[in-house]
């Protein structure tokens, strides 16, 4: 009798334990009873490693020039950048779903712009990029149409062959500038070329028309842009070449900005002139 009672008590304890246990996982059809994780939603992953890294960090780091008036210029007195590239970067960050003021700018030069992207120091590279010979770097754009031109001292209407013409080293301006003069002087940046022009060391400064007009405006009429249009080009955004989802998203954002008038508004506010025909972005 005692044995029967003991067995009954043991069975009751087993039933009680089973009732308090978590239910067994439900098997999926044809499965093994293991838990299946759902794929991440679009809010969790964009398909772009670059965008996902930016959103996880909470800010976007962009490499820009610090001495291109109207395009991208760093102001030491206020510690901030200004210009078309800066406004466009903010617009792109919003398109990525980032909050306002989430972009950090890193000053780069023509020589270092793409290498900082390759090393991962920046997420995107702006600042007068026209070509890339590095297979790991892709270009999206053009986002800004430009023409190579000549900046001279007021009263100068032409540059004679053999007169010294300043170009920024590694900017790509030398090839077209040689059609004007074979006597080229290379400087580290546009500010140095402007100083050489102001002092009379060179007869002209050859570079992108938008930048030259910015320098002319800053000199209060001492300089003039000749309007030679030595070439027709555009500025591009440098990205990791393999990130196709990033390219598609940037093309979408830029296309929307052009279509709804935002691009023209940025141009007008940055350069003080009516926007030209928008570029075809790809």
mmCIF file of C-alpha atoms in Angstrom:
data_model
loop_
_atom_site.group_PDB
_atom_site.id
_atom_site.type_symbol
_atom_site.label_atom_id
_atom_site.label_comp_id
_atom_site.label_asym_id
_atom_site.label_seq_id
_atom_site.Cartn_x
_atom_site.Cartn_y
_atom_site.Cartn_z
ATOM 1 C CA UNK A 1 0.000 0.000 0.000
ATOM 2 C CA UNK A 2 2.854 2.352 0.870
ATOM 3 C CA UNK A 3 4.534 1.413 -2.443
ATOM 4 C CA UNK A 4 1.380 2.354 -4.416
ATOM 5 C CA UNK A 5 1.159 5.719 -2.631
ATOM 6 C CA UNK A 6 4.824 6.444 -3.359
ATOM 7 C CA UNK A 7 4.390 5.710 -7.078
ATOM 8 C CA UNK A 8 1.301 7.922 -7.228
ATOM 9 C CA UNK A 9 3.125 10.769 -5.505
ATOM 10 C CA UNK A 10 6.072 10.484 -7.911
ATOM 11 C CA UNK A 11 3.739 10.636 -10.917
ATOM 12 C CA UNK A 12 2.033 13.703 -9.505
ATOM 13 C CA UNK A 13 5.374 15.503 -9.108
ATOM 14 C CA UNK A 14 6.354 14.686 -12.716
ATOM 15 C CA UNK A 15 3.039 16.049 -14.017
ATOM 16 C CA UNK A 16 3.445 19.204 -11.960
ATOM 17 C CA UNK A 17 6.969 19.793 -13.297
ATOM 18 C CA UNK A 18 5.820 19.309 -16.877
ATOM 19 C CA UNK A 19 2.977 21.780 -16.402
ATOM 20 C CA UNK A 20 5.410 24.461 -15.217
ATOM 21 C CA UNK A 21 7.967 23.936 -18.013
ATOM 22 C CA UNK A 22 8.230 26.085 -21.126
ATOM 23 C CA UNK A 23 6.448 24.638 -24.136
ATOM 24 C CA UNK A 24 8.634 22.837 -26.633
ATOM 25 C CA UNK A 25 9.568 24.788 -29.759
ATOM 26 C CA UNK A 26 7.220 24.280 -32.657
ATOM 27 C CA UNK A 27 8.764 22.572 -35.637
ATOM 28 C CA UNK A 28 8.506 24.211 -39.013
ATOM 29 C CA UNK A 29 7.165 22.042 -41.819
ATOM 30 C CA UNK A 30 9.849 19.536 -42.643
ATOM 31 C CA UNK A 31 12.082 21.111 -40.002
ATOM 32 C CA UNK A 32 14.035 19.796 -37.062
ATOM 33 C CA UNK A 33 12.333 21.611 -34.213
ATOM 34 C CA UNK A 34 14.933 24.394 -34.088
ATOM 35 C CA UNK A 35 13.991 28.068 -33.851
ATOM 36 C CA UNK A 36 13.999 29.910 -37.180
ATOM 37 C CA UNK A 37 15.172 33.571 -37.188
ATOM 38 C CA UNK A 38 13.257 35.970 -39.376
ATOM 39 C CA UNK A 39 15.256 38.001 -41.895
ATOM 40 C CA UNK A 40 16.013 41.613 -40.901
ATOM 41 C CA UNK A 41 13.481 44.221 -41.937
ATOM 42 C CA UNK A 42 14.303 47.212 -44.120
ATOM 43 C CA UNK A 43 14.563 49.298 -40.941
ATOM 44 C CA UNK A 44 17.259 46.958 -39.642
ATOM 45 C CA UNK A 45 19.359 46.568 -42.799
ATOM 46 C CA UNK A 46 19.473 48.565 -46.002
ATOM 47 C CA UNK A 47 21.400 46.073 -48.112
ATOM 48 C CA UNK A 48 24.316 48.519 -48.155
ATOM 49 C CA UNK A 49 27.227 47.806 -45.789
ATOM 50 C CA UNK A 50 28.132 51.494 -45.893
ATOM 51 C CA UNK A 51 24.659 52.774 -45.009
ATOM 52 C CA UNK A 52 24.264 50.147 -42.273
ATOM 53 C CA UNK A 53 27.609 51.209 -40.771
ATOM 54 C CA UNK A 54 26.582 54.868 -40.908
ATOM 55 C CA UNK A 55 23.222 54.233 -39.238
ATOM 56 C CA UNK A 56 24.753 52.026 -36.541
ATOM 57 C CA UNK A 57 27.269 54.782 -35.787
ATOM 58 C CA UNK A 58 24.598 57.466 -35.871
ATOM 59 C CA UNK A 59 26.552 59.846 -38.088
ATOM 60 C CA UNK A 60 27.994 60.074 -41.590
ATOM 61 C CA UNK A 61 31.621 61.082 -42.210
ATOM 62 C CA UNK A 62 32.224 62.880 -45.506
ATOM 63 C CA UNK A 63 35.549 63.882 -47.022
ATOM 64 C CA UNK A 64 35.386 67.364 -48.565
ATOM 65 C CA UNK A 65 37.691 70.074 -49.839
ATOM 66 C CA UNK A 66 38.335 72.997 -47.530
ATOM 67 C CA UNK A 67 39.270 75.678 -50.078
ATOM 68 C CA UNK A 68 36.729 75.611 -52.920
ATOM 69 C CA UNK A 69 34.581 78.764 -52.576
ATOM 70 C CA UNK A 70 30.909 78.046 -53.151
ATOM 71 C CA UNK A 71 31.564 74.310 -53.377
ATOM 72 C CA UNK A 72 33.189 73.489 -50.045
ATOM 73 C CA UNK A 73 35.193 75.830 -47.864
ATOM 74 C CA UNK A 74 36.333 75.620 -44.245
ATOM 75 C CA UNK A 75 35.994 78.747 -42.115
ATOM 76 C CA UNK A 76 38.565 78.754 -39.341
ATOM 77 C CA UNK A 77 36.844 81.537 -37.424
ATOM 78 C CA UNK A 78 33.649 79.502 -37.019
ATOM 79 C CA UNK A 79 35.170 76.039 -37.296
ATOM 80 C CA UNK A 80 32.655 74.937 -39.924
ATOM 81 C CA UNK A 81 32.427 74.127 -43.629
ATOM 82 C CA UNK A 82 30.040 75.824 -46.053
ATOM 83 C CA UNK A 83 29.062 75.399 -49.686
ATOM 84 C CA UNK A 84 27.077 73.261 -52.087
ATOM 85 C CA UNK A 85 28.777 69.996 -51.095
ATOM 86 C CA UNK A 86 27.974 70.601 -47.436
ATOM 87 C CA UNK A 87 24.287 71.221 -48.115
ATOM 88 C CA UNK A 88 24.118 68.210 -50.414
ATOM 89 C CA UNK A 89 25.709 65.951 -47.789
ATOM 90 C CA UNK A 90 23.048 67.023 -45.278
ATOM 91 C CA UNK A 91 20.346 66.218 -47.829
ATOM 92 C CA UNK A 92 21.834 62.763 -48.431
ATOM 93 C CA UNK A 93 22.039 62.050 -44.695
ATOM 94 C CA UNK A 94 18.341 62.848 -44.392
ATOM 95 C CA UNK A 95 17.682 60.454 -47.267
ATOM 96 C CA UNK A 96 19.530 57.755 -45.318
ATOM 97 C CA UNK A 97 17.176 58.332 -42.390
ATOM 98 C CA UNK A 98 19.666 60.140 -40.158
ATOM 99 C CA UNK A 99 18.611 63.020 -37.896
ATOM 100 C CA UNK A 100 19.606 66.625 -38.534
ATOM 101 C CA UNK A 101 23.223 67.614 -37.810
ATOM 102 C CA UNK A 102 24.457 64.025 -38.094
ATOM 103 C CA UNK A 103 27.128 64.701 -40.745
ATOM 104 C CA UNK A 104 30.786 65.150 -39.821
ATOM 105 C CA UNK A 105 33.123 66.670 -42.408
ATOM 106 C CA UNK A 106 36.779 65.802 -42.811
ATOM 107 C CA UNK A 107 39.001 68.115 -44.849
ATOM 108 C CA UNK A 108 40.836 66.381 -47.684
ATOM 109 C CA UNK A 109 42.984 67.453 -50.625
ATOM 110 C CA UNK A 110 42.903 66.442 -54.280
ATOM 111 C CA UNK A 111 45.763 64.038 -53.524
ATOM 112 C CA UNK A 112 44.181 62.393 -50.449
ATOM 113 C CA UNK A 113 40.448 62.519 -51.200
ATOM 114 C CA UNK A 114 40.063 59.000 -52.584
ATOM 115 C CA UNK A 115 42.685 57.394 -50.343
ATOM 116 C CA UNK A 116 40.724 58.435 -47.236
ATOM 117 C CA UNK A 117 37.704 56.677 -48.716
ATOM 118 C CA UNK A 118 39.719 53.562 -49.492
ATOM 119 C CA UNK A 119 41.090 53.437 -45.937
ATOM 120 C CA UNK A 120 37.615 53.818 -44.429
ATOM 121 C CA UNK A 121 38.379 57.157 -42.773
ATOM 122 C CA UNK A 122 35.346 58.620 -44.572
ATOM 123 C CA UNK A 123 32.082 57.051 -45.747
ATOM 124 C CA UNK A 124 31.686 59.228 -48.847
ATOM 125 C CA UNK A 125 34.104 61.518 -50.683
ATOM 126 C CA UNK A 126 33.088 64.837 -52.258
ATOM 127 C CA UNK A 127 35.144 67.840 -53.308
ATOM 128 C CA UNK A 128 35.750 68.100 -57.030
ATOM 129 C CA UNK A 129 36.165 64.411 -57.850
ATOM 130 C CA UNK A 130 36.044 63.867 -61.612
ATOM 131 C CA UNK A 131 37.810 60.564 -62.227
ATOM 132 C CA UNK A 132 39.105 57.555 -60.327
ATOM 133 C CA UNK A 133 41.818 55.178 -61.489
ATOM 134 C CA UNK A 134 41.370 53.024 -58.395
ATOM 135 C CA UNK A 135 39.207 49.937 -59.101
ATOM 136 C CA UNK A 136 38.002 49.790 -55.498
ATOM 137 C CA UNK A 137 36.497 53.293 -55.772
ATOM 138 C CA UNK A 138 33.202 53.901 -57.560
ATOM 139 C CA UNK A 139 31.795 57.254 -58.684
ATOM 140 C CA UNK A 140 28.157 58.376 -58.489
ATOM 141 C CA UNK A 141 27.020 61.402 -60.454
ATOM 142 C CA UNK A 142 27.723 63.858 -61.784
ATOM 143 C CA UNK A 143 25.930 65.866 -59.121
ATOM 144 C CA UNK A 144 27.341 69.236 -60.206
ATOM 145 C CA UNK A 145 28.217 70.385 -63.765
ATOM 146 C CA UNK A 146 31.444 72.387 -64.123
ATOM 147 C CA UNK A 147 33.634 73.857 -66.851
ATOM 148 C CA UNK A 148 37.368 74.434 -66.710
ATOM 149 C CA UNK A 149 38.124 78.123 -67.190
ATOM 150 C CA UNK A 150 40.722 80.829 -66.546
ATOM 151 C CA UNK A 151 40.860 83.381 -63.735
ATOM 152 C CA UNK A 152 42.926 86.489 -64.534
ATOM 153 C CA UNK A 153 43.553 89.932 -63.130
ATOM 154 C CA UNK A 154 40.947 92.523 -64.059
ATOM 155 C CA UNK A 155 41.554 94.016 -67.490
ATOM 156 C CA UNK A 156 43.183 90.890 -68.921
ATOM 157 C CA UNK A 157 41.257 89.523 -71.893
ATOM 158 C CA UNK A 158 43.580 86.724 -72.998
ATOM 159 C CA UNK A 159 46.571 84.664 -71.922
ATOM 160 C CA UNK A 160 49.464 84.483 -74.372
ATOM 161 C CA UNK A 161 51.231 81.166 -75.056
ATOM 162 C CA UNK A 162 54.220 80.863 -72.771
ATOM 163 C CA UNK A 163 52.782 82.983 -69.975
ATOM 164 C CA UNK A 164 52.736 81.162 -66.621
ATOM 165 C CA UNK A 165 49.405 79.578 -65.699
ATOM 166 C CA UNK A 166 48.777 78.140 -62.244
ATOM 167 C CA UNK A 167 46.967 74.837 -61.645
ATOM 168 C CA UNK A 168 46.359 72.851 -58.474
ATOM 169 C CA UNK A 169 48.527 69.730 -58.307
ATOM 170 C CA UNK A 170 46.621 66.445 -58.798
ATOM 171 C CA UNK A 171 43.442 68.337 -59.728
ATOM 172 C CA UNK A 172 43.422 67.151 -63.342
ATOM 173 C CA UNK A 173 43.450 70.728 -64.681
ATOM 174 C CA UNK A 174 46.931 70.551 -66.201
ATOM 175 C CA UNK A 175 45.959 68.719 -69.399
ATOM 176 C CA UNK A 176 43.456 71.327 -70.600
ATOM 177 C CA UNK A 177 45.523 74.235 -69.271
ATOM 178 C CA UNK A 178 48.332 73.206 -71.624
ATOM 179 C CA UNK A 179 46.093 74.148 -74.557
ATOM 180 C CA UNK A 180 46.429 77.727 -73.308
ATOM 181 C CA UNK A 181 50.067 77.705 -72.206
ATOM 182 C CA UNK A 182 52.751 75.082 -71.761
ATOM 183 C CA UNK A 183 54.258 77.110 -68.930
ATOM 184 C CA UNK A 184 52.376 75.605 -65.995
ATOM 185 C CA UNK A 185 52.996 76.299 -62.330
ATOM 186 C CA UNK A 186 51.616 73.729 -59.876
ATOM 187 C CA UNK A 187 50.534 74.747 -56.387
ATOM 188 C CA UNK A 188 49.167 72.716 -53.484
ATOM 189 C CA UNK A 189 45.716 74.371 -53.521
ATOM 190 C CA UNK A 190 43.584 77.115 -55.042
ATOM 191 C CA UNK A 191 44.469 79.658 -52.370
ATOM 192 C CA UNK A 192 48.140 79.384 -53.362
ATOM 193 C CA UNK A 193 47.254 79.887 -57.039
ATOM 194 C CA UNK A 194 45.221 82.980 -56.158
ATOM 195 C CA UNK A 195 48.169 84.370 -54.184
ATOM 196 C CA UNK A 196 50.445 83.790 -57.182
ATOM 197 C CA UNK A 197 47.942 85.539 -59.454
ATOM 198 C CA UNK A 198 47.550 88.464 -57.073
ATOM 199 C CA UNK A 199 51.321 88.967 -56.857
ATOM 200 C CA UNK A 200 51.798 88.763 -60.623
ATOM 201 C CA UNK A 201 53.842 85.565 -60.470
ATOM 202 C CA UNK A 202 51.381 83.944 -62.908
ATOM 203 C CA UNK A 203 49.134 85.336 -65.629
ATOM 204 C CA UNK A 204 46.153 83.114 -64.873
ATOM 205 C CA UNK A 205 44.748 80.410 -62.627
ATOM 206 C CA UNK A 206 43.037 77.543 -64.463
ATOM 207 C CA UNK A 207 40.411 75.529 -62.621
ATOM 208 C CA UNK A 208 36.692 74.840 -62.367
ATOM 209 C CA UNK A 209 34.515 77.825 -63.245
ATOM 210 C CA UNK A 210 32.381 77.645 -60.104
ATOM 211 C CA UNK A 211 35.459 77.774 -57.887
ATOM 212 C CA UNK A 212 37.060 80.566 -59.927
ATOM 213 C CA UNK A 213 33.880 82.653 -59.673
ATOM 214 C CA UNK A 214 33.960 82.164 -55.918
ATOM 215 C CA UNK A 215 37.513 83.489 -55.764
ATOM 216 C CA UNK A 216 36.608 86.404 -58.057
ATOM 217 C CA UNK A 217 33.726 87.374 -55.778
ATOM 218 C CA UNK A 218 35.996 87.236 -52.730
ATOM 219 C CA UNK A 219 38.501 89.591 -54.392
ATOM 220 C CA UNK A 220 35.873 92.325 -54.892
ATOM 221 C CA UNK A 221 36.360 92.793 -58.622
ATOM 222 C CA UNK A 222 40.152 92.489 -58.764
ATOM 223 C CA UNK A 223 39.873 89.261 -60.767
ATOM 224 C CA UNK A 224 37.743 88.172 -63.696
ATOM 225 C CA UNK A 225 36.770 84.808 -65.205
ATOM 226 C CA UNK A 226 37.482 84.760 -68.950
ATOM 227 C CA UNK A 227 34.698 82.344 -69.893
ATOM 228 C CA UNK A 228 36.921 80.118 -72.018
ATOM 229 C CA UNK A 229 35.196 76.803 -71.140
ATOM 230 C CA UNK A 230 38.232 74.602 -71.759
ATOM 231 C CA UNK A 231 36.244 71.484 -70.865
ATOM 232 C CA UNK A 232 32.799 70.347 -69.747
ATOM 233 C CA UNK A 233 32.859 67.978 -66.801
ATOM 234 C CA UNK A 234 31.112 67.218 -63.541
ATOM 235 C CA UNK A 235 31.735 66.490 -59.866
ATOM 236 C CA UNK A 236 31.117 62.982 -58.541
ATOM 237 C CA UNK A 237 30.657 61.311 -55.159
ATOM 238 C CA UNK A 238 33.274 58.689 -54.358
ATOM 239 C CA UNK A 239 31.956 55.444 -52.843
ATOM 240 C CA UNK A 240 33.193 51.872 -52.253
ATOM 241 C CA UNK A 241 32.933 50.290 -55.713
ATOM 242 C CA UNK A 242 31.291 47.049 -54.553
ATOM 243 C CA UNK A 243 28.468 48.714 -52.618
ATOM 244 C CA UNK A 244 25.773 48.601 -55.305
ATOM 245 C CA UNK A 245 22.953 49.270 -52.855
ATOM 246 C CA UNK A 246 24.677 52.490 -51.789
ATOM 247 C CA UNK A 247 24.979 53.568 -55.420
ATOM 248 C CA UNK A 248 21.296 52.877 -56.050
ATOM 249 C CA UNK A 249 20.253 54.836 -52.950
ATOM 250 C CA UNK A 250 22.410 57.835 -53.865
ATOM 251 C CA UNK A 251 21.051 57.885 -57.424
ATOM 252 C CA UNK A 252 17.537 57.775 -55.943
ATOM 253 C CA UNK A 253 18.209 60.655 -53.517
ATOM 254 C CA UNK A 254 19.931 62.840 -56.117
ATOM 255 C CA UNK A 255 17.252 62.126 -58.711
ATOM 256 C CA UNK A 256 14.533 63.126 -56.257
ATOM 257 C CA UNK A 257 16.372 66.350 -55.351
ATOM 258 C CA UNK A 258 16.667 67.273 -59.020
ATOM 259 C CA UNK A 259 13.035 66.407 -59.699
ATOM 260 C CA UNK A 260 11.485 68.330 -56.799
ATOM 261 C CA UNK A 261 13.612 71.468 -57.194
ATOM 262 C CA UNK A 262 15.796 70.942 -54.110
ATOM 263 C CA UNK A 263 18.949 70.676 -56.230
ATOM 264 C CA UNK A 264 18.244 73.984 -58.004
ATOM 265 C CA UNK A 265 17.584 75.654 -54.638
ATOM 266 C CA UNK A 266 20.918 74.414 -53.245
ATOM 267 C CA UNK A 267 22.696 75.707 -56.351
ATOM 268 C CA UNK A 268 21.086 79.153 -56.146
ATOM 269 C CA UNK A 269 21.861 79.506 -52.440
ATOM 270 C CA UNK A 270 25.465 78.317 -52.830
ATOM 271 C CA UNK A 271 26.537 80.177 -55.977
ATOM 272 C CA UNK A 272 24.120 83.101 -56.149
ATOM 273 C CA UNK A 273 23.163 82.306 -59.721
ATOM 274 C CA UNK A 274 20.275 80.490 -61.430
ATOM 275 C CA UNK A 275 20.822 76.752 -61.645
ATOM 276 C CA UNK A 276 21.900 75.349 -65.015
ATOM 277 C CA UNK A 277 20.355 72.300 -66.638
ATOM 278 C CA UNK A 278 20.635 69.532 -64.015
ATOM 279 C CA UNK A 279 23.036 66.674 -64.730
ATOM 280 C CA UNK A 280 21.949 63.127 -65.494
ATOM 281 C CA UNK A 281 22.951 61.145 -62.414
ATOM 282 C CA UNK A 282 24.008 57.501 -62.593
#
